[in-house]
Structure formats: structure tokens, C-alpha cells
mmCIF file of C-alpha atoms in Angstrom:
data_model
loop_
_atom_site.group_PDB
_atom_site.id
_atom_site.type_symbol
_atom_site.label_atom_id
_atom_site.label_comp_id
_atom_site.label_asym_id
_atom_site.label_seq_id
_atom_site.Cartn_x
_atom_site.Cartn_y
_atom_site.Cartn_z
ATOM 1 C CA UNK A 1 -151.511 -126.092 109.584
ATOM 2 C CA UNK A 2 -152.686 -129.697 109.503
ATOM 3 C CA UNK A 3 -155.845 -130.430 107.489
ATOM 4 C CA UNK A 4 -157.637 -133.771 107.534
ATOM 5 C CA UNK A 5 -160.211 -134.524 104.837
ATOM 6 C CA UNK A 6 -162.657 -137.377 105.436
ATOM 7 C CA UNK A 7 -164.564 -138.823 102.481
ATOM 8 C CA UNK A 8 -166.793 -141.878 102.103
ATOM 9 C CA UNK A 9 -167.790 -141.575 98.430
ATOM 10 C CA UNK A 10 -164.314 -141.961 96.887
ATOM 11 C CA UNK A 11 -165.492 -142.406 93.315
ATOM 12 C CA UNK A 12 -166.897 -140.550 90.307
ATOM 13 C CA UNK A 13 -166.815 -136.759 90.399
ATOM 14 C CA UNK A 14 -165.838 -136.657 94.073
ATOM 15 C CA UNK A 15 -162.718 -138.674 93.241
ATOM 16 C CA UNK A 16 -161.782 -136.187 90.492
ATOM 17 C CA UNK A 17 -162.391 -133.345 92.948
ATOM 18 C CA UNK A 18 -160.041 -134.940 95.468
ATOM 19 C CA UNK A 19 -157.265 -135.471 92.939
ATOM 20 C CA UNK A 20 -157.370 -131.765 92.106
ATOM 21 C CA UNK A 21 -157.622 -130.791 95.772
ATOM 22 C CA UNK A 22 -154.603 -132.961 96.637
ATOM 23 C CA UNK A 23 -152.561 -131.509 93.775
ATOM 24 C CA UNK A 24 -153.402 -127.960 94.882
ATOM 25 C CA UNK A 25 -152.586 -128.424 98.573
ATOM 26 C CA UNK A 26 -149.436 -130.469 97.909
ATOM 27 C CA UNK A 27 -147.657 -127.290 96.748
ATOM 28 C CA UNK A 28 -147.731 -125.726 100.256
ATOM 29 C CA UNK A 29 -144.826 -126.726 102.502
ATOM 30 C CA UNK A 30 -146.495 -125.228 105.607
ATOM 31 C CA UNK A 31 -149.723 -127.264 105.174
ATOM 32 C CA UNK A 32 -149.938 -130.963 105.961
ATOM 33 C CA UNK A 33 -152.822 -132.615 104.116
ATOM 34 C CA UNK A 34 -154.223 -136.010 105.124
ATOM 35 C CA UNK A 35 -157.095 -137.795 103.361
ATOM 36 C CA UNK A 36 -159.075 -140.432 105.251
ATOM 37 C CA UNK A 37 -161.194 -142.316 102.729
ATOM 38 C CA UNK A 38 -163.248 -145.448 102.187
ATOM 39 C CA UNK A 39 -162.319 -147.516 99.140
ATOM 40 C CA UNK A 40 -165.676 -149.203 98.516
ATOM 41 C CA UNK A 41 -166.213 -148.068 94.902
ATOM 42 C CA UNK A 42 -165.633 -150.707 92.221
ATOM 43 C CA UNK A 43 -164.474 -148.279 89.524
ATOM 44 C CA UNK A 44 -161.419 -147.069 91.503
ATOM 45 C CA UNK A 45 -158.679 -149.547 92.391
ATOM 46 C CA UNK A 46 -156.254 -149.073 95.259
ATOM 47 C CA UNK A 47 -153.408 -149.171 92.741
ATOM 48 C CA UNK A 48 -154.953 -146.255 90.854
ATOM 49 C CA UNK A 49 -155.427 -144.292 94.069
ATOM 50 C CA UNK A 50 -151.739 -144.761 94.896
ATOM 51 C CA UNK A 51 -150.753 -143.471 91.442
ATOM 52 C CA UNK A 52 -153.126 -140.492 91.347
ATOM 53 C CA UNK A 53 -152.142 -138.733 94.580
ATOM 54 C CA UNK A 54 -148.915 -136.801 95.331
ATOM 55 C CA UNK A 55 -146.375 -138.491 97.600
ATOM 56 C CA UNK A 56 -146.607 -135.740 100.228
ATOM 57 C CA UNK A 57 -150.366 -136.304 100.681
ATOM 58 C CA UNK A 58 -151.007 -138.940 103.359
ATOM 59 C CA UNK A 59 -153.806 -141.399 102.523
ATOM 60 C CA UNK A 60 -155.515 -143.504 105.211
ATOM 61 C CA UNK A 61 -158.128 -146.110 104.257
ATOM 62 C CA UNK A 62 -160.891 -146.982 106.752
ATOM 63 C CA UNK A 63 -164.216 -148.798 106.340
ATOM 64 C CA UNK A 64 -167.254 -146.571 105.809
ATOM 65 C CA UNK A 65 -170.612 -147.565 104.324
ATOM 66 C CA UNK A 66 -172.688 -145.365 102.036
ATOM 67 C CA UNK A 67 -176.031 -146.637 103.335
ATOM 68 C CA UNK A 68 -177.391 -146.235 106.860
ATOM 69 C CA UNK A 69 -176.048 -149.176 108.922
ATOM 70 C CA UNK A 70 -176.032 -148.237 112.617
ATOM 71 C CA UNK A 71 -173.578 -150.871 113.896
ATOM 72 C CA UNK A 72 -171.072 -150.350 111.081
ATOM 73 C CA UNK A 73 -171.501 -146.589 111.374
ATOM 74 C CA UNK A 74 -170.654 -146.718 115.094
ATOM 75 C CA UNK A 75 -167.542 -148.762 114.326
ATOM 76 C CA UNK A 76 -166.506 -146.214 111.690
ATOM 77 C CA UNK A 77 -167.134 -143.364 114.135
ATOM 78 C CA UNK A 78 -164.868 -144.820 116.822
ATOM 79 C CA UNK A 79 -162.171 -145.731 114.272
ATOM 80 C CA UNK A 80 -162.253 -142.165 112.968
ATOM 81 C CA UNK A 81 -162.275 -140.742 116.500
ATOM 82 C CA UNK A 82 -159.111 -142.676 117.342
ATOM 83 C CA UNK A 83 -157.385 -141.534 114.146
ATOM 84 C CA UNK A 84 -158.255 -137.882 114.690
ATOM 85 C CA UNK A 85 -157.039 -138.068 118.281
ATOM 86 C CA UNK A 86 -153.683 -139.350 117.022
ATOM 87 C CA UNK A 87 -153.403 -136.857 114.152
ATOM 88 C CA UNK A 88 -154.454 -133.724 116.125
ATOM 89 C CA UNK A 89 -155.491 -131.672 113.068
ATOM 90 C CA UNK A 90 -156.262 -127.953 113.060
ATOM 91 C CA UNK A 91 -158.996 -128.427 110.449
ATOM 92 C CA UNK A 92 -161.255 -131.389 109.667
ATOM 93 C CA UNK A 93 -163.163 -131.168 106.389
ATOM 94 C CA UNK A 94 -165.856 -133.813 105.903
ATOM 95 C CA UNK A 95 -167.111 -134.760 102.434
ATOM 96 C CA UNK A 96 -170.410 -136.549 101.619
ATOM 97 C CA UNK A 97 -173.423 -137.003 103.891
ATOM 98 C CA UNK A 98 -172.133 -140.126 105.645
ATOM 99 C CA UNK A 99 -168.734 -138.637 106.463
ATOM 100 C CA UNK A 100 -170.500 -135.424 107.499
ATOM 101 C CA UNK A 101 -172.414 -137.292 110.198
ATOM 102 C CA UNK A 102 -169.836 -139.725 111.578
ATOM 103 C CA UNK A 103 -167.074 -137.120 111.256
ATOM 104 C CA UNK A 104 -168.908 -134.613 113.442
ATOM 105 C CA UNK A 105 -169.739 -137.313 115.970
ATOM 106 C CA UNK A 106 -166.043 -138.308 116.067
ATOM 107 C CA UNK A 107 -164.772 -134.738 116.541
ATOM 108 C CA UNK A 108 -167.394 -134.120 119.236
ATOM 109 C CA UNK A 109 -166.222 -137.207 121.132
ATOM 110 C CA UNK A 110 -162.691 -135.797 120.959
ATOM 111 C CA UNK A 111 -163.793 -132.521 122.513
ATOM 112 C CA UNK A 112 -164.181 -130.394 119.343
ATOM 113 C CA UNK A 113 -160.537 -129.285 119.435
ATOM 114 C CA UNK A 114 -160.427 -128.440 115.715
ATOM 115 C CA UNK A 115 -162.427 -126.444 113.202
ATOM 116 C CA UNK A 116 -164.941 -128.608 111.344
ATOM 117 C CA UNK A 117 -166.196 -128.050 107.797
ATOM 118 C CA UNK A 118 -168.599 -130.202 105.810
ATOM 119 C CA UNK A 119 -169.330 -130.449 102.068
ATOM 120 C CA UNK A 120 -172.315 -132.678 101.157
ATOM 121 C CA UNK A 121 -171.498 -133.022 97.412
ATOM 122 C CA UNK A 122 -175.240 -133.649 97.031
ATOM 123 C CA UNK A 123 -177.344 -134.100 100.174
ATOM 124 C CA UNK A 124 -178.522 -137.668 100.786
ATOM 125 C CA UNK A 125 -182.102 -136.475 101.336
ATOM 126 C CA UNK A 126 -182.183 -135.359 97.676
ATOM 127 C CA UNK A 127 -181.616 -138.881 96.362
ATOM 128 C CA UNK A 128 -184.328 -140.313 94.128
ATOM 129 C CA UNK A 129 -183.481 -143.974 94.798
ATOM 130 C CA UNK A 130 -184.858 -143.985 98.352
ATOM 131 C CA UNK A 131 -188.368 -143.712 99.805
ATOM 132 C CA UNK A 132 -189.989 -140.504 101.034
ATOM 133 C CA UNK A 133 -189.689 -141.830 104.603
ATOM 134 C CA UNK A 134 -185.934 -142.293 104.183
ATOM 135 C CA UNK A 135 -185.574 -138.822 102.709
ATOM 136 C CA UNK A 136 -187.264 -137.349 105.786
ATOM 137 C CA UNK A 137 -185.016 -139.459 108.022
ATOM 138 C CA UNK A 138 -181.870 -138.295 106.189
ATOM 139 C CA UNK A 139 -182.987 -134.656 106.446
ATOM 140 C CA UNK A 140 -183.647 -135.052 110.175
ATOM 141 C CA UNK A 141 -180.197 -136.582 110.682
ATOM 142 C CA UNK A 142 -178.583 -133.646 108.842
ATOM 143 C CA UNK A 143 -180.566 -131.105 110.883
ATOM 144 C CA UNK A 144 -179.955 -132.764 114.258
ATOM 145 C CA UNK A 145 -176.243 -133.333 113.540
ATOM 146 C CA UNK A 146 -175.829 -129.663 112.646
ATOM 147 C CA UNK A 147 -177.810 -128.528 115.679
ATOM 148 C CA UNK A 148 -175.945 -130.595 118.266
ATOM 149 C CA UNK A 149 -172.458 -131.014 116.764
ATOM 150 C CA UNK A 150 -172.053 -127.811 114.738
ATOM 151 C CA UNK A 151 -169.508 -127.195 112.012
ATOM 152 C CA UNK A 152 -169.671 -125.008 108.921
ATOM 153 C CA UNK A 153 -171.141 -126.344 105.702
ATOM 154 C CA UNK A 154 -169.175 -125.442 102.557
ATOM 155 C CA UNK A 155 -171.583 -126.003 99.675
ATOM 156 C CA UNK A 156 -170.178 -127.061 96.305
ATOM 157 C CA UNK A 157 -172.897 -125.352 94.242
ATOM 158 C CA UNK A 158 -175.389 -122.505 94.422
ATOM 159 C CA UNK A 159 -178.526 -124.570 95.053
ATOM 160 C CA UNK A 160 -176.750 -126.713 97.632
ATOM 161 C CA UNK A 161 -175.744 -123.439 99.313
ATOM 162 C CA UNK A 162 -179.378 -122.275 99.461
ATOM 163 C CA UNK A 163 -180.377 -125.554 101.110
ATOM 164 C CA UNK A 164 -177.391 -125.497 103.485
ATOM 165 C CA UNK A 165 -178.300 -122.030 104.763
ATOM 166 C CA UNK A 166 -181.664 -123.400 105.917
ATOM 167 C CA UNK A 167 -179.884 -126.069 107.975
ATOM 168 C CA UNK A 168 -177.112 -124.028 109.590
ATOM 169 C CA UNK A 169 -173.947 -121.942 109.161
ATOM 170 C CA UNK A 170 -172.844 -122.135 105.527
ATOM 171 C CA UNK A 171 -170.380 -120.873 102.934
ATOM 172 C CA UNK A 172 -170.081 -121.357 99.174
ATOM 173 C CA UNK A 173 -167.045 -122.738 97.347
ATOM 174 C CA UNK A 174 -168.050 -124.059 93.940
ATOM 175 C CA UNK A 175 -166.475 -127.207 92.536
ATOM 176 C CA UNK A 176 -163.656 -126.465 90.127
ATOM 177 C CA UNK A 177 -161.498 -128.231 87.571
ATOM 178 C CA UNK A 178 -157.894 -127.990 86.379
ATOM 179 C CA UNK A 179 -158.381 -125.868 83.260
ATOM 180 C CA UNK A 180 -154.669 -125.761 82.436
ATOM 181 C CA UNK A 181 -154.421 -129.557 82.453
ATOM 182 C CA UNK A 182 -157.578 -130.051 80.384
ATOM 183 C CA UNK A 183 -156.431 -127.497 77.799
ATOM 184 C CA UNK A 184 -153.430 -129.724 77.046
ATOM 185 C CA UNK A 185 -155.793 -132.495 75.918
ATOM 186 C CA UNK A 186 -158.346 -130.385 74.055
ATOM 187 C CA UNK A 187 -158.478 -130.838 70.278
ATOM 188 C CA UNK A 188 -160.653 -128.774 67.980
ATOM 189 C CA UNK A 189 -163.288 -130.935 66.310
ATOM 190 C CA UNK A 190 -164.519 -130.752 62.717
ATOM 191 C CA UNK A 191 -167.868 -129.111 63.322
ATOM 192 C CA UNK A 192 -169.360 -129.431 59.843
ATOM 193 C CA UNK A 193 -171.172 -132.776 60.109
ATOM 194 C CA UNK A 194 -174.899 -132.918 60.735
ATOM 195 C CA UNK A 195 -174.695 -136.380 62.314
ATOM 196 C CA UNK A 196 -174.041 -135.524 65.924
ATOM 197 C CA UNK A 197 -171.957 -137.459 68.440
ATOM 198 C CA UNK A 198 -173.689 -137.081 71.812
ATOM 199 C CA UNK A 199 -172.230 -138.529 74.981
ATOM 200 C CA UNK A 200 -171.976 -138.646 78.732
ATOM 201 C CA UNK A 201 -169.356 -139.721 81.282
ATOM 202 C CA UNK A 202 -169.990 -141.718 84.444
ATOM 203 C CA UNK A 203 -171.119 -144.868 86.120
ATOM 204 C CA UNK A 204 -174.159 -146.512 84.528
ATOM 205 C CA UNK A 205 -176.174 -146.320 87.727
ATOM 206 C CA UNK A 206 -179.695 -145.382 88.809
ATOM 207 C CA UNK A 207 -178.602 -141.826 89.659
ATOM 208 C CA UNK A 208 -177.353 -141.229 86.098
ATOM 209 C CA UNK A 209 -180.674 -142.447 84.628
ATOM 210 C CA UNK A 210 -179.592 -144.764 81.774
ATOM 211 C CA UNK A 211 -183.274 -145.429 80.962
ATOM 212 C CA UNK A 212 -183.695 -141.789 79.926
ATOM 213 C CA UNK A 213 -180.392 -141.818 78.024
ATOM 214 C CA UNK A 214 -181.585 -144.878 76.093
ATOM 215 C CA UNK A 215 -184.962 -143.277 75.332
ATOM 216 C CA UNK A 216 -183.234 -140.184 73.928
ATOM 217 C CA UNK A 217 -180.962 -142.305 71.731
ATOM 218 C CA UNK A 218 -184.029 -144.118 70.363
ATOM 219 C CA UNK A 219 -185.697 -140.758 69.712
ATOM 220 C CA UNK A 220 -182.720 -139.628 67.575
ATOM 221 C CA UNK A 221 -181.584 -142.720 65.585
ATOM 222 C CA UNK A 222 -179.749 -140.511 63.073
ATOM 223 C CA UNK A 223 -177.200 -139.492 65.752
ATOM 224 C CA UNK A 224 -174.503 -141.471 67.584
ATOM 225 C CA UNK A 225 -174.502 -141.815 71.382
ATOM 226 C CA UNK A 226 -171.583 -142.733 73.656
ATOM 227 C CA UNK A 227 -171.694 -143.683 77.303
ATOM 228 C CA UNK A 228 -168.110 -143.126 78.451
ATOM 229 C CA UNK A 229 -167.823 -145.541 81.378
ATOM 230 C CA UNK A 230 -169.656 -148.650 82.526
ATOM 231 C CA UNK A 231 -171.759 -149.880 85.422
ATOM 232 C CA UNK A 232 -174.233 -152.326 86.859
ATOM 233 C CA UNK A 233 -177.153 -151.045 84.742
ATOM 234 C CA UNK A 234 -175.430 -151.278 81.354
ATOM 235 C CA UNK A 235 -178.100 -153.784 80.227
ATOM 236 C CA UNK A 236 -180.570 -150.870 80.080
ATOM 237 C CA UNK A 237 -178.659 -149.266 77.192
ATOM 238 C CA UNK A 238 -180.174 -151.245 74.317
ATOM 239 C CA UNK A 239 -180.527 -148.626 71.536
ATOM 240 C CA UNK A 240 -178.469 -149.684 68.477
ATOM 241 C CA UNK A 241 -176.859 -146.226 68.186
ATOM 242 C CA UNK A 242 -175.332 -146.358 71.714
ATOM 243 C CA UNK A 243 -171.708 -147.367 72.309
ATOM 244 C CA UNK A 244 -170.519 -148.178 75.840
ATOM 245 C CA UNK A 245 -166.772 -147.596 76.128
ATOM 246 C CA UNK A 246 -166.151 -149.508 79.381
ATOM 247 C CA UNK A 247 -164.040 -148.348 82.313
ATOM 248 C CA UNK A 248 -160.759 -146.475 81.956
ATOM 249 C CA UNK A 249 -157.754 -146.827 84.239
ATOM 250 C CA UNK A 250 -157.472 -143.031 84.517
ATOM 251 C CA UNK A 251 -159.416 -139.949 83.468
ATOM 252 C CA UNK A 252 -156.784 -138.916 80.908
ATOM 253 C CA UNK A 253 -157.882 -141.892 78.782
ATOM 254 C CA UNK A 254 -161.402 -140.384 78.745
ATOM 255 C CA UNK A 255 -160.314 -137.167 77.046
ATOM 256 C CA UNK A 256 -160.017 -138.480 73.427
ATOM 257 C CA UNK A 257 -163.654 -139.599 73.672
ATOM 258 C CA UNK A 258 -164.677 -136.252 75.142
ATOM 259 C CA UNK A 259 -162.950 -134.498 72.234
ATOM 260 C CA UNK A 260 -165.047 -136.470 69.736
ATOM 261 C CA UNK A 261 -168.382 -135.319 71.159
ATOM 262 C CA UNK A 262 -170.488 -132.604 69.558
ATOM 263 C CA UNK A 263 -172.820 -132.370 72.555
ATOM 264 C CA UNK A 264 -172.520 -133.463 76.161
ATOM 265 C CA UNK A 265 -175.679 -134.826 77.791
ATOM 266 C CA UNK A 266 -176.345 -135.304 81.502
ATOM 267 C CA UNK A 267 -179.469 -137.339 82.293
ATOM 268 C CA UNK A 268 -179.039 -137.483 86.089
ATOM 269 C CA UNK A 269 -181.913 -137.731 88.550
ATOM 270 C CA UNK A 270 -179.907 -135.728 91.120
ATOM 271 C CA UNK A 271 -176.425 -134.218 91.468
ATOM 272 C CA UNK A 272 -174.160 -132.209 93.747
ATOM 273 C CA UNK A 273 -172.218 -130.180 91.172
ATOM 274 C CA UNK A 274 -171.103 -132.618 88.443
ATOM 275 C CA UNK A 275 -167.387 -132.495 87.603
ATOM 276 C CA UNK A 276 -167.948 -134.319 84.291
ATOM 277 C CA UNK A 277 -170.182 -131.494 83.052
ATOM 278 C CA UNK A 278 -167.504 -128.939 83.967
ATOM 279 C CA UNK A 279 -164.891 -130.965 82.077
ATOM 280 C CA UNK A 280 -167.167 -131.071 79.018
ATOM 281 C CA UNK A 281 -167.517 -127.276 79.219
ATOM 282 C CA UNK A 282 -163.720 -126.977 79.360
ATOM 283 C CA UNK A 283 -163.685 -128.998 76.117
ATOM 284 C CA UNK A 284 -166.096 -126.423 74.637
ATOM 285 C CA UNK A 285 -169.103 -128.742 74.431
ATOM 286 C CA UNK A 286 -172.671 -127.408 74.634
ATOM 287 C CA UNK A 287 -174.496 -129.102 77.523
ATOM 288 C CA UNK A 288 -177.926 -130.733 77.518
ATOM 289 C CA UNK A 289 -178.899 -131.625 81.078
ATOM 290 C CA UNK A 290 -181.861 -132.599 83.203
ATOM 291 C CA UNK A 291 -183.292 -129.724 85.206
ATOM 292 C CA UNK A 292 -182.132 -130.906 88.644
ATOM 293 C CA UNK A 293 -179.984 -129.517 91.460
ATOM 294 C CA UNK A 294 -176.358 -129.370 90.370
ATOM 295 C CA UNK A 295 -177.073 -129.349 86.634
ATOM 296 C CA UNK A 296 -179.137 -126.175 86.890
ATOM 297 C CA UNK A 297 -176.292 -124.478 88.780
ATOM 298 C CA UNK A 298 -174.120 -124.861 85.667
ATOM 299 C CA UNK A 299 -176.315 -124.777 82.564
ATOM 300 C CA UNK A 300 -177.840 -121.511 81.315
ATOM 301 C CA UNK A 301 -180.492 -121.981 78.648
ATOM 302 C CA UNK A 302 -179.478 -120.789 75.185
ATOM 303 C CA UNK A 303 -176.080 -119.641 76.546
ATOM 304 C CA UNK A 304 -173.968 -122.738 77.258
ATOM 305 C CA UNK A 305 -176.637 -125.384 76.685
ATOM 306 C CA UNK A 306 -180.163 -126.338 77.677
ATOM 307 C CA UNK A 307 -182.005 -127.802 80.644
ATOM 308 C CA UNK A 308 -184.876 -130.205 80.035
ATOM 309 C CA UNK A 309 -187.470 -132.053 82.105
ATOM 310 C CA UNK A 310 -188.410 -134.857 79.711
ATOM 311 C CA UNK A 311 -187.190 -136.414 76.460
ATOM 312 C CA UNK A 312 -190.189 -134.947 74.625
ATOM 313 C CA UNK A 313 -188.708 -131.441 75.041
ATOM 314 C CA UNK A 314 -185.505 -132.288 73.189
ATOM 315 C CA UNK A 315 -186.589 -132.360 69.538
ATOM 316 C CA UNK A 316 -186.441 -128.574 68.898
ATOM 317 C CA UNK A 317 -183.288 -128.290 71.037
ATOM 318 C CA UNK A 318 -181.400 -130.969 69.118
ATOM 319 C CA UNK A 319 -182.555 -129.498 65.801
ATOM 320 C CA UNK A 320 -181.124 -126.111 66.801
ATOM 321 C CA UNK A 321 -177.888 -127.762 67.897
ATOM 322 C CA UNK A 322 -177.505 -129.518 64.549
ATOM 323 C CA UNK A 323 -176.325 -126.128 63.262
ATOM 324 C CA UNK A 324 -172.482 -126.102 63.479
ATOM 325 C CA UNK A 325 -172.248 -122.347 64.045
ATOM 326 C CA UNK A 326 -174.705 -122.504 66.948
ATOM 327 C CA UNK A 327 -172.849 -125.401 68.592
ATOM 328 C CA UNK A 328 -169.595 -123.477 68.247
ATOM 329 C CA UNK A 329 -171.136 -120.385 69.857
ATOM 330 C CA UNK A 330 -172.574 -122.290 72.833
ATOM 331 C CA UNK A 331 -169.395 -124.338 73.234
ATOM 332 C CA UNK A 332 -167.196 -121.240 73.409
ATOM 333 C CA UNK A 333 -169.590 -119.635 75.909
ATOM 334 C CA UNK A 334 -169.498 -122.841 77.989
ATOM 335 C CA UNK A 335 -165.706 -122.574 78.146
ATOM 336 C CA UNK A 336 -165.885 -118.888 79.093
ATOM 337 C CA UNK A 337 -168.427 -119.619 81.833
ATOM 338 C CA UNK A 338 -166.182 -122.394 83.178
ATOM 339 C CA UNK A 339 -163.132 -120.124 83.418
ATOM 340 C CA UNK A 340 -165.098 -117.509 85.376
ATOM 341 C CA UNK A 341 -166.835 -119.721 87.949
ATOM 342 C CA UNK A 342 -165.256 -123.181 87.978
ATOM 343 C CA UNK A 343 -161.475 -122.719 87.915
ATOM 344 C CA UNK A 344 -160.110 -124.963 90.657
ATOM 345 C CA UNK A 345 -157.219 -122.623 91.492
ATOM 346 C CA UNK A 346 -159.581 -119.706 92.191
ATOM 347 C CA UNK A 347 -161.973 -121.873 94.169
ATOM 348 C CA UNK A 348 -159.386 -123.797 96.185
ATOM 349 C CA UNK A 349 -157.686 -120.515 97.085
ATOM 350 C CA UNK A 350 -161.046 -119.368 98.441
ATOM 351 C CA UNK A 351 -161.314 -122.626 100.412
ATOM 352 C CA UNK A 352 -157.833 -122.105 101.857
ATOM 353 C CA UNK A 353 -158.795 -118.562 102.824
ATOM 354 C CA UNK A 354 -161.822 -119.892 104.740
ATOM 355 C CA UNK A 355 -159.597 -122.375 106.603
ATOM 356 C CA UNK A 356 -157.101 -119.681 107.580
ATOM 357 C CA UNK A 357 -159.679 -117.088 108.599
ATOM 358 C CA UNK A 358 -161.517 -119.571 110.832
ATOM 359 C CA UNK A 359 -158.285 -120.474 112.634
#
């Protein structure tokens, strides 16, 4: 079986997802895995991509734009069409909204000779950095593409699955992480201090809402805050109790910082199903997260963390979490929840089963 994955957003959590996916599928001698990607993200260098992926996984770089650019999108469609015609895959799996559109156009132009799957990793019409008109346009594009070009949507989270079912044929395979690998880097933290270390991982971008992160840090000056990463909006993190670590060459270098956290906070405006939150759960960290799609598919109030809608709701939550025994309880339950629902081996085996059954 030959499987081609097409991804535009080769960065952040999607990049981590693809590293795990590549490692999983590289173990099968009867499956050829090819990843067609666009290397437009500043935080991931080509050198790092070459290091991170197994030698038996073929990587092909083509130009794809995140934003709607009709001329460039047509060029990408015909480039992808030509590649797929040469590769003759049995399965094409498209990742992210842009790849989902141009990928289905490309396979249609080739006569739909393969099975097509599509994972949005957060629908573009859910973005909060675009106008209402653009959201409606993006939704219409998704609906029309599904109607005319088909394919099966494989949602990465429960809420995304509910939305996908309204658009067309859909399945659910939750995002997962490599629990065995992460366990090798986990270190038990001294949980007795009342000064908390609270942090997040990711690009300092509009989606991750650094303004809210900064407001929360100002609200709790007695605690330390870490933003593990960097980005174009780092100037918005002005609170004196915030430390910005900067970029890391690989995610393994992130783990010592993750170990030092007492709480993990996710201030996103929207998500697909955030890998960083799953990794924090694997490190037994209680989660505080905004009540948005993706986050609310992971966090269960008073079980593995808390969801919140505004910074004003956090005072009683943080006060409860200042208790070491309570943090330990929620952290252990976060780990347990992660092993049940977000183990990459379980979830990728389910994905492989869907591929095989559809062939």
C-alpha cells in the first residue's frame, strides 16, 4: 500500500503530529509513506525536518500558501496533480484546510483513482483572525469541495468530528502522542512550593492569544510564567514575571522546561486538538485552558484541569491549584486520561485500519 500525506501547515502541533505519524508508519515494510509538505513556517528549518523524519519516509517539498491566493493556489494544485499522477498512491490523506481543498481538486483532475481522506486540524472557518465574511467564504469552500470532490473527513477531535458530520462523510481519530518517549523525559517535581510556575508552549502568535497570557501573569504577580517558544508578537508579553525561552532546535529541548511547570496554561482563541496540551498531560500537569474547540475536547473541569472564558474567572481556580495535593491529583488524572484517549499507537492503528478497510 502506498500512502501520500499532503500538508500545508508544517509547523507547531501539526509538525509534532507528523513526526509521530512518520515514526509509526516507518515500521511497516509493506506500506510506502510519502509526505508532500510546504516549508513556509519560520520555526522549522529544512535541516531539522531532514533530521526528524525516518530515512524510509519520502519527503517532497512544494509551495503552498496558508492564505487564500487564487493564482498561487492553482499553481499548487497543478504541481500536486502532477506529483500524484507520478506517484500513483492507493491513499491520499490531506491535512489542513488548504491542503484539503487543493488536494481534492488535484485528485479529481487525476480521475479520483485513489481513496481520499482529509483532516482539518482546525477548520479555517473557525479562525478568529479573519472577518465574518471570510469565515462564511471558508465554510462555503469546505462545503462545496466536499459536495463536488468527495473524500472522507477524519476529524482529530470530538468537536471537529461533530462539525465534520454536518459537512459530509466523517470519521474520528483523535490526535495522539508518543507516551513511551515522553515518559523517558518526565521527572517528578517538588510539589511543595506555593509559588507556582505556570507555562505554555507554542508560537507567540495571534491564535495563541499572548495578550490574555500577559493579563493573567499581571493578575498573579506572585507566580512565575514561562512562554516556551517565541514569535512575532513577543512584544506583547510585558509582565515582569514572564520569561520567554526562545525557539528550540527540537522538541526534546522543551521537555526540561515542561518538567519545571506546576500548571500548564493554554490561552488560545481557537484550536484543532493541541498536541502541546497532550504533552503537558503526559508530564502530569493540570491544565488551565480557554473554553474553545480543541481545548474543551481535552480538559474536564475539576478532573484534569479547568476551562475558562475570561481572566476574571481564574482567581478561585488558581487558589485551589496552589494546594500541592490537589495539583498532584489533577496531574495524575491528566496522565490517566491521556493514556486512555490520546495514545498515538492506539490512534494510528485505528487510522491504519480505516485505510485498509476503505481499500
